[in-house]
Amino acid sequence: MKLSLTWLKDYVAVGVSPEKLAHKLTMAGLEVEKILTVGAETVFELEITPNRPDCLSVLGLAREVSAVLNVSRKVPRLPKRLFPSAPCNIRILDRKGCLRYVGTLIRNVRIGQAPEWIKKRLVSLEMRSINNAVDITNFCLMETGQPLHVFDYDKLEGGKIVVRRASAGETLVTIDGIERKLDSSILVIADNKGPVAIAGVMGGKDTQVTENTKNILLESAYFDPTLIRQMARALGISSESSYRFERGVDYDMVKSGAQRAIGLLLDCTSGRLAGYSDEVVAHQRLAGPVINLQKDRVRRFLGADIPVPRCRRILQSLGFDIKASKKDILKVKPPVFREDIQEEMDVVEEIARVNGYDDLPVSLPVVKVTSLAADVRWKFRQTIRASLLAQGVNEVITYSLINEKDLARTKQTQFQVIKIQNPLASDQGILRPSLLPSLLSVAAFNINRGQKNLKLFETGRIYLSDGEKEALGILITGRHEADWRENRKYAFDFYDMKGIATQVIARVCAKDLNMENDSHPFFTAGQDVSVVVNGTPLGSLGKVADEVLVNWDIKQRNVFFVQIDLEALRSFYGVFDEKRYRSLVEYPAIVRDVSLAVNKGICFKEVSAVALRLGGGILDSVKFVEEYRGDKIPLGRRGIVFSLCYRAHDRTLREEEVNNTHEQIVRAFVVELGAIRR
Amino acid sequence: MSWNFQEIQETIEKEASQVANLKDLETFRIKYLGRKGLVQEIFASLSSLPHMERPLVGKSVNTLRSNITTIVEDKKKAIRDRCAGIAAPLEELDVTIPGVTMGVGHQHVLTQTIDAICSIFEGLGFVVQEGPEIETEFNNFTALNIPVDHPSRDSFDTFYIDSPDPQRKGRYQLMRSHTSPAQIRVMQNNAPPLAVVVPGRVYRPDSVDASHSFMFHQIEGLLVDVDIRFSDLKGLLTVFCQRFFGKKIKMRFRPHFFPFTEPSAEVDISCYICGGNGWVAPSSSVLSSMNTSLTGEPQGCSVCRRKGWLEIMGCGMVHPRVFTAAGYPKGKYVGLAFGLGVERIAMLKYGINDIRIFFENDVRFLEQF
């Protein structure tokens, strides 16, 4: 909303510098965004909040200025005028869309240039001057906030105005020359033949006033705000008129705004008043509430002592009617144009606002201790995050809305997805059911920019048919960070991914963790497991399948991913009785290495299970050392090296004792597992 | 058997003087102090001595043992000192070569910002709560005093999903457009006093550009009790801003409009780039943050656009109708609420000028924080 200070000064004695006025208005909730200089004029650009349509005019702002600066104000003088008894032919068919319509017929007008003083005002607001009739409607719109429209009366078929919904198939060329397709969602002003204007939004080209116009019909109306808003959005038009109608114009101003324009039109076009109608559909807007303001409410609520006379003065200057003042209560009635004032708190806000928030006192609240604890998800996520950051994994945040096609690219078509009904683009089409597409897209983005060694994680929601769930996704690809002292550079593999996942899970849960072979279309066979905690599958881990990587244009092939259901994992969190202190053994350990060639079908877990079973209470742990697959191993076998650590908690073990047990274990490897000692 | 302690002592000292390294010293120590060493041998012989001699010999052997121990310790220290003196000049390191680190991960700047803000409020006695991102129309709008025909409910401003709303027939669930519905849930489940902050993702169908994103983060705060005043709101947020932005910043509370608070305000802080002047002193370090017209004329501070102030959050006193919607008795409670956009705060704090970079996750960006 633009405001010319010269125009404002017609109605209120400002008496302070523009900068000071801008500050005062801003601090009363009418934010001055910019102070512009247009020619010799100073113009404010204000941001008016949607609850204050009454401030979208010079007169409305004059009222605010008078309250804020505590100065008097004037209103334009409307001379008493004798209206002709001849009515205009107006029919309101949509009685919900149009609550009031004031039509005025003026004959024998001379259309030409508007007077200089009107043109100057419009130019200062960067509005184009068209002709005297149109300029006057724009002038009155800016001054009173009431949108007005003039029709060339002789172009109205049948000399008639009908306010109705358009029918499907009807069209109208608006004054901007664009042909608009209409339907029943659009309220139009029509004549006998068809639509001549889109109500409250824009007039039609055929019926606009030109220099050849002889007779004009002036429209001043109240249209339903919600309807106008929907129409303006659907048509993609935002005009000064629709902007005001969709916020709600002043019901009383429909008439007085028209009167202001009639006076100027008669003066400037030498026309003659020939017809007038005020069609009122509904009066309900006239009945505003009477609100009881408790006098000590202001003090109790704001913590400030604002004297009652000051409160009265503020409210009166804003147009409130003080109905009565009793011992404890002020009965106030807000003006009709202040639909935002409904209850006591709204009145308190008006007093606080005009008084200035900056002048209100400051205190510190007492925050009481309660039994409500922090959300368990919050602390849990922080613990998970800390473990991952310590392991060198970077945190990412990606969009929860993704393209449905990304699931097919990722070979994750098993989900019943939740769709967005009104996405702006197809890449916001669905709620993601998995974190894999998101992390693959981050990987692809970085790899394209030459950043090929990545360790990434995200904690975020996934959305399944039974609702949203928090999940953890980790993706690694490329190589370990190089240490300049070592020349070897390791590429990430399955065991890096497993190690990261294991460490995160162990950080929050003392339960038994297993990785069990599984098969997913998006993972590579043989490097595809499900992550099982305490017998419950919590997620899957593996090497992303080559076909998926091709679909995402990722050329490097060692991409590993794990997704873990954090809500299921959290159910094991905080069970502290599982974690028990084990006293540190002071007696020395005896470590024996074992090197075996085992059949390919035998896994390390089976081998260590044998050792632990026969360990006889003195085998403390089994530690994996190395795996070897090569020509030195008989076909169909692989070499594994691991160490067995013997230790007793109550004595120093004797050599012979360890030798006995160790021999027994190694013999079992050979006998039970068919292993060959190397 | 009798022992000549004088002679033994002399032999030991002579032998010790010839010890040159730690290995020889250890051999020496074992010879005299070891389990089968001389001292043990003397002790073992005590039982075969006449009773009369035992105390004397015992005393002497104890003295001998302590003498040898002293010799060994002194010798050890001397050898170590000498070795240190020799070794140092041989291994001179190039100390300018980079150190080797474990390569720690970087927390995303947005969650860092969320943590920093929430921990300030946690320190003031607030409790972090979270809520679902899929919400009902009641929690997201109706309970927050947003009228049924309000534009924010339009499909232009809110994402609706294809699952029916359990609370309203014929309508659908939505992606929360702010974190405020979580407040409603907290209030429905807990009686005052309440002091909570709610961080989380929110969604709005905005076309993506440098300052808009269809997904972003908010933090919402709520304090409810029987005696909260508007002055408490000013005080609380002043404390927050000073802790987060520094003690030097100036603040102002500007009246604003939100349906769920009354009175409502926006909080502005003085611009940290221009210090609230609207103009940047032309030093080279800040020139990059200035707009320059085609003629090269400075256009003033681009961060606050010459206003001198930066909007950082919205706040207000909880609207009585919000309490009613949460099921609280009428007129019993008062509360204050505030909300801020995490991306905006992070952009201001770190001088980031494009919101999209948060979600691109370029590792060069991630690793700056």
PDB file of N, CA and C in Angstrom, chain A residues 26-27 29 31 33 51 226 229 233 300-301 343 346 349 357 360-361 363 368 373 375 381 389 392 394-395 397-398 400 419 421-422 424 428 446 449 451 458 461 463 468 484, chain B residues 97-98 103 105-106 108 111 128-130 133-134 149 155-156 158 160-162 172 201 203 205 214 225 229-232 234-235 254-255 257 262 264 321 361-364 367:
ATOM      1  N   THR A  26       5.285   2.357  11.946  1.00  0.00           N
ATOM      2  CA  THR A  26       5.874   1.015  12.015  1.00  0.00           C
ATOM      3  C   THR A  26       5.670   0.423  13.400  1.00  0.00           C
ATOM      4  N   MET A  27       5.906   1.256  14.397  1.00  0.00           N
ATOM      5  CA  MET A  27       5.819   0.757  15.763  1.00  0.00           C
ATOM      6  C   MET A  27       4.378   0.648  16.252  1.00  0.00           C
ATOM      7  N   GLY A  29       2.322  -1.034  14.212  1.00  0.00           N
ATOM      8  CA  GLY A  29       1.870  -2.196  13.456  1.00  0.00           C
ATOM      9  C   GLY A  29       1.620  -1.928  11.987  1.00  0.00           C
ATOM     10  N   GLU A  31       3.733  -1.215   9.154  1.00  0.00           N
ATOM     11  CA  GLU A  31       5.148  -1.144   8.854  1.00  0.00           C
ATOM     12  C   GLU A  31       5.425  -0.358   7.583  1.00  0.00           C
ATOM     13  N   GLU A  33       7.758   0.129   4.844  1.00  0.00           N
ATOM     14  CA  GLU A  33       8.873  -0.654   4.290  1.00  0.00           C
ATOM     15  C   GLU A  33       9.892   0.233   3.612  1.00  0.00           C
ATOM     16  N   ASN A  51      -5.408  -8.395   8.576  1.00  0.00           N
ATOM     17  CA  ASN A  51      -6.551  -8.096   9.443  1.00  0.00           C
ATOM     18  C   ASN A  51      -6.940  -6.619   9.393  1.00  0.00           C
ATOM     19  N   THR A 226     -14.057 -13.987   0.456  1.00  0.00           N
ATOM     20  CA  THR A 226     -13.506 -15.301   0.109  1.00  0.00           C
ATOM     21  C   THR A 226     -13.701 -15.589  -1.380  1.00  0.00           C
ATOM     22  N   ARG A 229     -11.298 -13.617  -3.465  1.00  0.00           N
ATOM     23  CA  ARG A 229      -9.948 -14.141  -3.355  1.00  0.00           C
ATOM     24  C   ARG A 229      -9.771 -15.374  -4.252  1.00  0.00           C
ATOM     25  N   ARG A 233      -7.342 -15.612  -7.579  1.00  0.00           N
ATOM     26  CA  ARG A 233      -6.305 -16.653  -7.675  1.00  0.00           C
ATOM     27  C   ARG A 233      -6.514 -17.513  -8.902  1.00  0.00           C
ATOM     28  N   ARG A 300      -2.970  -5.789  34.416  1.00  0.00           N
ATOM     29  CA  ARG A 300      -2.652  -7.177  34.724  1.00  0.00           C
ATOM     30  C   ARG A 300      -2.044  -7.897  33.527  1.00  0.00           C
ATOM     31  N   PHE A 301      -2.529  -7.562  32.363  1.00  0.00           N
ATOM     32  CA  PHE A 301      -2.116  -8.304  31.181  1.00  0.00           C
ATOM     33  C   PHE A 301      -0.835  -7.748  30.555  1.00  0.00           C
ATOM     34  N   GLU A 343     -13.139  -9.399  20.803  1.00  0.00           N
ATOM     35  CA  GLU A 343     -13.219  -9.609  22.246  1.00  0.00           C
ATOM     36  C   GLU A 343     -12.247  -8.709  23.002  1.00  0.00           C
ATOM     37  N   ASP A 346      -8.630  -8.153  22.044  1.00  0.00           N
ATOM     38  CA  ASP A 346      -8.405  -7.343  20.844  1.00  0.00           C
ATOM     39  C   ASP A 346      -8.357  -5.863  21.196  1.00  0.00           C
ATOM     40  N   GLU A 349      -5.097  -5.069  22.865  1.00  0.00           N
ATOM     41  CA  GLU A 349      -4.024  -4.948  21.875  1.00  0.00           C
ATOM     42  C   GLU A 349      -4.019  -3.566  21.224  1.00  0.00           C
ATOM     43  N   TYR A 357       4.623  -0.703  21.856  1.00  0.00           N
ATOM     44  CA  TYR A 357       5.136  -1.833  22.635  1.00  0.00           C
ATOM     45  C   TYR A 357       6.453  -1.473  23.321  1.00  0.00           C
ATOM     46  N   LEU A 360       6.224  -0.299  26.786  1.00  0.00           N
ATOM     47  CA  LEU A 360       5.684  -1.186  27.816  1.00  0.00           C
ATOM     48  C   LEU A 360       6.835  -1.784  28.622  1.00  0.00           C
ATOM     49  N   PRO A 361       6.602  -2.088  29.893  1.00  0.00           N
ATOM     50  CA  PRO A 361       7.690  -2.575  30.735  1.00  0.00           C
ATOM     51  C   PRO A 361       8.186  -3.972  30.330  1.00  0.00           C
ATOM     52  N   SER A 363       9.760  -7.649  31.939  1.00  0.00           N
ATOM     53  CA  SER A 363       9.961  -8.442  33.156  1.00  0.00           C
ATOM     54  C   SER A 363      10.398  -9.838  32.734  1.00  0.00           C
ATOM     55  N   LYS A 368       8.258 -22.542  35.733  1.00  0.00           N
ATOM     56  CA  LYS A 368       8.163 -23.536  36.798  1.00  0.00           C
ATOM     57  C   LYS A 368       8.677 -24.901  36.367  1.00  0.00           C
ATOM     58  N   ALA A 373       9.086 -34.175  30.696  1.00  0.00           N
ATOM     59  CA  ALA A 373      10.493 -34.328  30.306  1.00  0.00           C
ATOM     60  C   ALA A 373      10.657 -34.022  28.825  1.00  0.00           C
ATOM     61  N   ASP A 375      11.290 -34.521  24.987  1.00  0.00           N
ATOM     62  CA  ASP A 375      10.868 -35.574  24.070  1.00  0.00           C
ATOM     63  C   ASP A 375      11.990 -36.606  23.942  1.00  0.00           C
ATOM     64  N   ARG A 381      18.032 -38.835  19.213  1.00  0.00           N
ATOM     65  CA  ARG A 381      18.611 -38.398  17.944  1.00  0.00           C
ATOM     66  C   ARG A 381      19.979 -37.755  18.178  1.00  0.00           C
ATOM     67  N   LEU A 389      28.888 -38.493  13.905  1.00  0.00           N
ATOM     68  CA  LEU A 389      29.843 -37.407  13.664  1.00  0.00           C
ATOM     69  C   LEU A 389      31.234 -37.846  14.106  1.00  0.00           C
ATOM     70  N   GLY A 392      33.105 -39.691  11.627  1.00  0.00           N
ATOM     71  CA  GLY A 392      33.464 -38.988  10.405  1.00  0.00           C
ATOM     72  C   GLY A 392      32.359 -38.918   9.364  1.00  0.00           C
ATOM     73  N   ASN A 394      29.172 -37.095   7.700  1.00  0.00           N
ATOM     74  CA  ASN A 394      28.573 -35.759   7.636  1.00  0.00           C
ATOM     75  C   ASN A 394      27.050 -35.835   7.662  1.00  0.00           C
ATOM     76  N   GLU A 395      26.435 -34.891   8.357  1.00  0.00           N
ATOM     77  CA  GLU A 395      24.975 -34.873   8.401  1.00  0.00           C
ATOM     78  C   GLU A 395      24.417 -34.093   7.214  1.00  0.00           C
ATOM     79  N   ILE A 397      20.579 -32.800   5.197  1.00  0.00           N
ATOM     80  CA  ILE A 397      19.132 -32.640   5.342  1.00  0.00           C
ATOM     81  C   ILE A 397      18.553 -32.585   3.940  1.00  0.00           C
ATOM     82  N   THR A 398      17.651 -33.486   3.641  1.00  0.00           N
ATOM     83  CA  THR A 398      17.073 -33.521   2.297  1.00  0.00           C
ATOM     84  C   THR A 398      15.564 -33.373   2.381  1.00  0.00           C
ATOM     85  N   SER A 400      11.713 -34.072   2.300  1.00  0.00           N
ATOM     86  CA  SER A 400      10.895 -35.254   2.603  1.00  0.00           C
ATOM     87  C   SER A 400       9.928 -35.565   1.472  1.00  0.00           C
ATOM     88  N   LYS A 419       0.498 -39.764  -1.365  1.00  0.00           N
ATOM     89  CA  LYS A 419       0.683 -38.760  -2.416  1.00  0.00           C
ATOM     90  C   LYS A 419       0.306 -37.371  -1.921  1.00  0.00           C
ATOM     91  N   GLN A 421      -1.587 -34.073  -2.835  1.00  0.00           N
ATOM     92  CA  GLN A 421      -2.655 -33.776  -3.788  1.00  0.00           C
ATOM     93  C   GLN A 421      -2.336 -32.580  -4.668  1.00  0.00           C
ATOM     94  N   ASN A 422      -1.602 -31.623  -4.107  1.00  0.00           N
ATOM     95  CA  ASN A 422      -1.401 -30.365  -4.831  1.00  0.00           C
ATOM     96  C   ASN A 422       0.081 -29.994  -4.912  1.00  0.00           C
ATOM     97  N   LEU A 424       3.535 -28.570  -6.410  1.00  0.00           N
ATOM     98  CA  LEU A 424       3.846 -27.529  -7.392  1.00  0.00           C
ATOM     99  C   LEU A 424       4.624 -28.127  -8.555  1.00  0.00           C
ATOM    100  N   GLN A 428       7.810 -33.029  -6.021  1.00  0.00           N
ATOM    101  CA  GLN A 428       7.227 -32.974  -4.676  1.00  0.00           C
ATOM    102  C   GLN A 428       5.983 -33.847  -4.643  1.00  0.00           C
ATOM    103  N   ASN A 446      27.086 -34.575  -5.373  1.00  0.00           N
ATOM    104  CA  ASN A 446      28.469 -34.332  -4.964  1.00  0.00           C
ATOM    105  C   ASN A 446      29.480 -34.977  -5.923  1.00  0.00           C
ATOM    106  N   ARG A 449      30.230 -33.027  -8.846  1.00  0.00           N
ATOM    107  CA  ARG A 449      31.084 -31.877  -8.575  1.00  0.00           C
ATOM    108  C   ARG A 449      32.486 -32.316  -8.158  1.00  0.00           C
ATOM    109  N   GLN A 451      33.379 -34.465  -5.887  1.00  0.00           N
ATOM    110  CA  GLN A 451      33.570 -34.887  -4.494  1.00  0.00           C
ATOM    111  C   GLN A 451      33.131 -36.349  -4.379  1.00  0.00           C
ATOM    112  N   GLU A 458      21.473 -39.028   7.376  1.00  0.00           N
ATOM    113  CA  GLU A 458      20.338 -38.156   7.665  1.00  0.00           C
ATOM    114  C   GLU A 458      19.439 -38.865   8.672  1.00  0.00           C
ATOM    115  N   ARG A 461      12.102 -38.199   8.765  1.00  0.00           N
ATOM    116  CA  ARG A 461      10.919 -39.046   8.733  1.00  0.00           C
ATOM    117  C   ARG A 461      10.817 -39.749   7.394  1.00  0.00           C
ATOM    118  N   TYR A 463       7.594 -42.019   5.389  1.00  0.00           N
ATOM    119  CA  TYR A 463       6.133 -42.032   5.482  1.00  0.00           C
ATOM    120  C   TYR A 463       5.617 -43.299   4.839  1.00  0.00           C
ATOM    121  N   GLU A 468       3.918 -41.813   9.737  1.00  0.00           N
ATOM    122  CA  GLU A 468       5.304 -41.373   9.614  1.00  0.00           C
ATOM    123  C   GLU A 468       6.156 -42.001  10.702  1.00  0.00           C
ATOM    124  N   TRP A 484      48.741 -39.020   4.927  1.00  0.00           N
ATOM    125  CA  TRP A 484      49.932 -38.842   4.083  1.00  0.00           C
ATOM    126  C   TRP A 484      51.089 -39.745   4.479  1.00  0.00           C
TER     127      TRP A 484
ATOM    128  N   ILE B  97      54.306 -29.737   8.298  1.00  0.00           N
ATOM    129  CA  ILE B  97      53.465 -30.718   7.589  1.00  0.00           C
ATOM    130  C   ILE B  97      52.162 -30.875   8.375  1.00  0.00           C
ATOM    131  N   PRO B  98      51.017 -30.962   7.661  1.00  0.00           N
ATOM    132  CA  PRO B  98      49.735 -31.017   8.389  1.00  0.00           C
ATOM    133  C   PRO B  98      49.664 -32.190   9.356  1.00  0.00           C
ATOM    134  N   GLY B 103      39.336 -37.265  11.069  1.00  0.00           N
ATOM    135  CA  GLY B 103      38.286 -36.924  10.121  1.00  0.00           C
ATOM    136  C   GLY B 103      36.919 -37.011  10.763  1.00  0.00           C
ATOM    137  N   GLY B 105      33.016 -35.961  11.483  1.00  0.00           N
ATOM    138  CA  GLY B 105      31.916 -35.510  10.638  1.00  0.00           C
ATOM    139  C   GLY B 105      31.424 -34.134  11.043  1.00  0.00           C
ATOM    140  N   HIS B 106      30.674 -33.522  10.130  1.00  0.00           N
ATOM    141  CA  HIS B 106      30.149 -32.185  10.405  1.00  0.00           C
ATOM    142  C   HIS B 106      28.631 -32.233  10.558  1.00  0.00           C
ATOM    143  N   HIS B 108      25.004 -30.779  10.322  1.00  0.00           N
ATOM    144  CA  HIS B 108      24.405 -29.818   9.392  1.00  0.00           C
ATOM    145  C   HIS B 108      24.160 -28.495  10.106  1.00  0.00           C
ATOM    146  N   THR B 111      20.748 -28.111  11.877  1.00  0.00           N
ATOM    147  CA  THR B 111      20.530 -28.779  13.165  1.00  0.00           C
ATOM    148  C   THR B 111      21.437 -28.163  14.231  1.00  0.00           C
ATOM    149  N   VAL B 128      12.068 -29.560  25.391  1.00  0.00           N
ATOM    150  CA  VAL B 128      11.883 -29.788  23.956  1.00  0.00           C
ATOM    151  C   VAL B 128      10.817 -30.858  23.725  1.00  0.00           C
ATOM    152  N   GLN B 129       9.867 -30.550  22.867  1.00  0.00           N
ATOM    153  CA  GLN B 129       8.844 -31.519  22.472  1.00  0.00           C
ATOM    154  C   GLN B 129       8.788 -31.554  20.949  1.00  0.00           C
ATOM    155  N   GLU B 130       8.332 -32.662  20.400  1.00  0.00           N
ATOM    156  CA  GLU B 130       8.198 -32.747  18.954  1.00  0.00           C
ATOM    157  C   GLU B 130       6.805 -33.232  18.599  1.00  0.00           C
ATOM    158  N   GLU B 133       4.580 -34.581  11.452  1.00  0.00           N
ATOM    159  CA  GLU B 133       4.572 -33.664  10.310  1.00  0.00           C
ATOM    160  C   GLU B 133       3.271 -33.779   9.525  1.00  0.00           C
ATOM    161  N   ILE B 134       2.646 -34.952   9.584  1.00  0.00           N
ATOM    162  CA  ILE B 134       1.322 -35.103   8.973  1.00  0.00           C
ATOM    163  C   ILE B 134       0.306 -34.700  10.032  1.00  0.00           C
ATOM    164  N   ASP B 149     -12.449 -20.054   6.238  1.00  0.00           N
ATOM    165  CA  ASP B 149     -12.242 -19.570   4.867  1.00  0.00           C
ATOM    166  C   ASP B 149     -10.917 -18.823   4.722  1.00  0.00           C
ATOM    167  N   SER B 155      -5.332 -24.721  -1.094  1.00  0.00           N
ATOM    168  CA  SER B 155      -4.318 -25.635  -1.605  1.00  0.00           C
ATOM    169  C   SER B 155      -3.122 -24.861  -2.166  1.00  0.00           C
ATOM    170  N   PHE B 156      -3.241 -23.542  -2.294  1.00  0.00           N
ATOM    171  CA  PHE B 156      -2.099 -22.747  -2.738  1.00  0.00           C
ATOM    172  C   PHE B 156      -1.063 -22.607  -1.620  1.00  0.00           C
ATOM    173  N   THR B 158      -1.032 -24.731   1.440  1.00  0.00           N
ATOM    174  CA  THR B 158      -0.816 -25.893   2.294  1.00  0.00           C
ATOM    175  C   THR B 158      -0.830 -27.157   1.428  1.00  0.00           C
ATOM    176  N   TYR B 160      -1.812 -30.807   0.876  1.00  0.00           N
ATOM    177  CA  TYR B 160      -2.741 -31.830   1.369  1.00  0.00           C
ATOM    178  C   TYR B 160      -2.297 -33.185   0.827  1.00  0.00           C
ATOM    179  N   ILE B 161      -2.462 -34.226   1.652  1.00  0.00           N
ATOM    180  CA  ILE B 161      -2.084 -35.563   1.195  1.00  0.00           C
ATOM    181  C   ILE B 161      -3.347 -36.369   0.901  1.00  0.00           C
ATOM    182  N   ASP B 162      -3.177 -37.571   0.376  1.00  0.00           N
ATOM    183  CA  ASP B 162      -4.363 -38.307  -0.072  1.00  0.00           C
ATOM    184  C   ASP B 162      -4.959 -39.214   1.012  1.00  0.00           C
ATOM    185  N   TYR B 172      -8.966 -33.783   3.917  1.00  0.00           N
ATOM    186  CA  TYR B 172      -7.776 -34.620   3.913  1.00  0.00           C
ATOM    187  C   TYR B 172      -6.743 -34.134   4.919  1.00  0.00           C
ATOM    188  N   ARG B 201      10.396 -29.800  10.973  1.00  0.00           N
ATOM    189  CA  ARG B 201      10.227 -29.453   9.565  1.00  0.00           C
ATOM    190  C   ARG B 201       8.799 -29.004   9.315  1.00  0.00           C
ATOM    191  N   TYR B 203       6.076 -27.429   5.920  1.00  0.00           N
ATOM    192  CA  TYR B 203       5.943 -27.516   4.460  1.00  0.00           C
ATOM    193  C   TYR B 203       4.933 -26.497   3.940  1.00  0.00           C
ATOM    194  N   PRO B 205       3.553 -24.979  -0.120  1.00  0.00           N
ATOM    195  CA  PRO B 205       3.787 -25.045  -1.571  1.00  0.00           C
ATOM    196  C   PRO B 205       4.303 -23.727  -2.146  1.00  0.00           C
ATOM    197  N   PHE B 214       9.971 -25.179  -0.309  1.00  0.00           N
ATOM    198  CA  PHE B 214       8.695 -25.803   0.054  1.00  0.00           C
ATOM    199  C   PHE B 214       8.820 -26.609   1.344  1.00  0.00           C
ATOM    200  N   ASP B 225       0.834 -20.357  31.992  1.00  0.00           N
ATOM    201  CA  ASP B 225       0.665 -20.406  33.439  1.00  0.00           C
ATOM    202  C   ASP B 225      -0.505 -19.478  33.776  1.00  0.00           C
ATOM    203  N   ARG B 229       2.555 -12.300  31.711  1.00  0.00           N
ATOM    204  CA  ARG B 229       2.174 -10.989  31.182  1.00  0.00           C
ATOM    205  C   ARG B 229       2.949 -10.677  29.910  1.00  0.00           C
ATOM    206  N   PHE B 230       2.454  -9.668  29.202  1.00  0.00           N
ATOM    207  CA  PHE B 230       3.114  -9.244  27.968  1.00  0.00           C
ATOM    208  C   PHE B 230       4.549  -8.809  28.259  1.00  0.00           C
ATOM    209  N   SER B 231       4.766  -8.215  29.430  1.00  0.00           N
ATOM    210  CA  SER B 231       6.124  -7.778  29.783  1.00  0.00           C
ATOM    211  C   SER B 231       7.070  -8.977  29.915  1.00  0.00           C
ATOM    212  N   ASP B 232       6.526 -10.142  30.295  1.00  0.00           N
ATOM    213  CA  ASP B 232       7.343 -11.359  30.380  1.00  0.00           C
ATOM    214  C   ASP B 232       7.817 -11.801  28.991  1.00  0.00           C
ATOM    215  N   LYS B 234       8.360  -9.829  26.454  1.00  0.00           N
ATOM    216  CA  LYS B 234       9.469  -8.946  26.069  1.00  0.00           C
ATOM    217  C   LYS B 234      10.764  -9.361  26.776  1.00  0.00           C
ATOM    218  N   GLY B 235      10.658  -9.638  28.056  1.00  0.00           N
ATOM    219  CA  GLY B 235      11.857  -9.990  28.824  1.00  0.00           C
ATOM    220  C   GLY B 235      12.481 -11.294  28.353  1.00  0.00           C
ATOM    221  N   ARG B 254       7.565  -4.984  17.362  1.00  0.00           N
ATOM    222  CA  ARG B 254       6.724  -4.247  16.441  1.00  0.00           C
ATOM    223  C   ARG B 254       5.368  -4.951  16.355  1.00  0.00           C
ATOM    224  N   PRO B 255       4.257  -4.213  16.577  1.00  0.00           N
ATOM    225  CA  PRO B 255       2.944  -4.864  16.519  1.00  0.00           C
ATOM    226  C   PRO B 255       2.720  -5.552  15.172  1.00  0.00           C
ATOM    227  N   PHE B 257       0.291  -9.079  13.189  1.00  0.00           N
ATOM    228  CA  PHE B 257      -0.948  -9.845  13.281  1.00  0.00           C
ATOM    229  C   PHE B 257      -0.682 -11.324  13.077  1.00  0.00           C
ATOM    230  N   GLU B 262      -2.639 -12.645  20.613  1.00  0.00           N
ATOM    231  CA  GLU B 262      -3.289 -11.341  20.766  1.00  0.00           C
ATOM    232  C   GLU B 262      -2.882 -10.781  22.125  1.00  0.00           C
ATOM    233  N   SER B 264      -0.054  -9.416  19.226  1.00  0.00           N
ATOM    234  CA  SER B 264       1.003 -10.086  18.480  1.00  0.00           C
ATOM    235  C   SER B 264       2.105  -9.095  18.166  1.00  0.00           C
ATOM    236  N   ARG B 321      -8.898 -18.165  22.426  1.00  0.00           N
ATOM    237  CA  ARG B 321      -9.596 -19.233  21.690  1.00  0.00           C
ATOM    238  C   ARG B 321      -8.694 -20.454  21.474  1.00  0.00           C
ATOM    239  N   ASN B 361      23.314 -29.988   0.080  1.00  0.00           N
ATOM    240  CA  ASN B 361      24.256 -30.830   0.818  1.00  0.00           C
ATOM    241  C   ASN B 361      25.579 -31.044   0.091  1.00  0.00           C
ATOM    242  N   ASP B 362      26.072 -30.002  -0.547  1.00  0.00           N
ATOM    243  CA  ASP B 362      27.424 -30.038  -1.103  1.00  0.00           C
ATOM    244  C   ASP B 362      28.380 -30.192   0.078  1.00  0.00           C
ATOM    245  N   VAL B 363      29.255 -31.211   0.027  1.00  0.00           N
ATOM    246  CA  VAL B 363      30.098 -31.453   1.208  1.00  0.00           C
ATOM    247  C   VAL B 363      31.014 -30.270   1.518  1.00  0.00           C
ATOM    248  N   ARG B 364      31.351 -29.472   0.485  1.00  0.00           N
ATOM    249  CA  ARG B 364      32.180 -28.293   0.764  1.00  0.00           C
ATOM    250  C   ARG B 364      31.406 -27.310   1.644  1.00  0.00           C
ATOM    251  N   GLU B 367      31.045 -28.985   5.270  1.00  0.00           N
ATOM    252  CA  GLU B 367      32.276 -29.023   6.052  1.00  0.00           C
ATOM    253  C   GLU B 367      32.755 -27.637   6.486  1.00  0.00           C
TER     254      GLU B 367
END
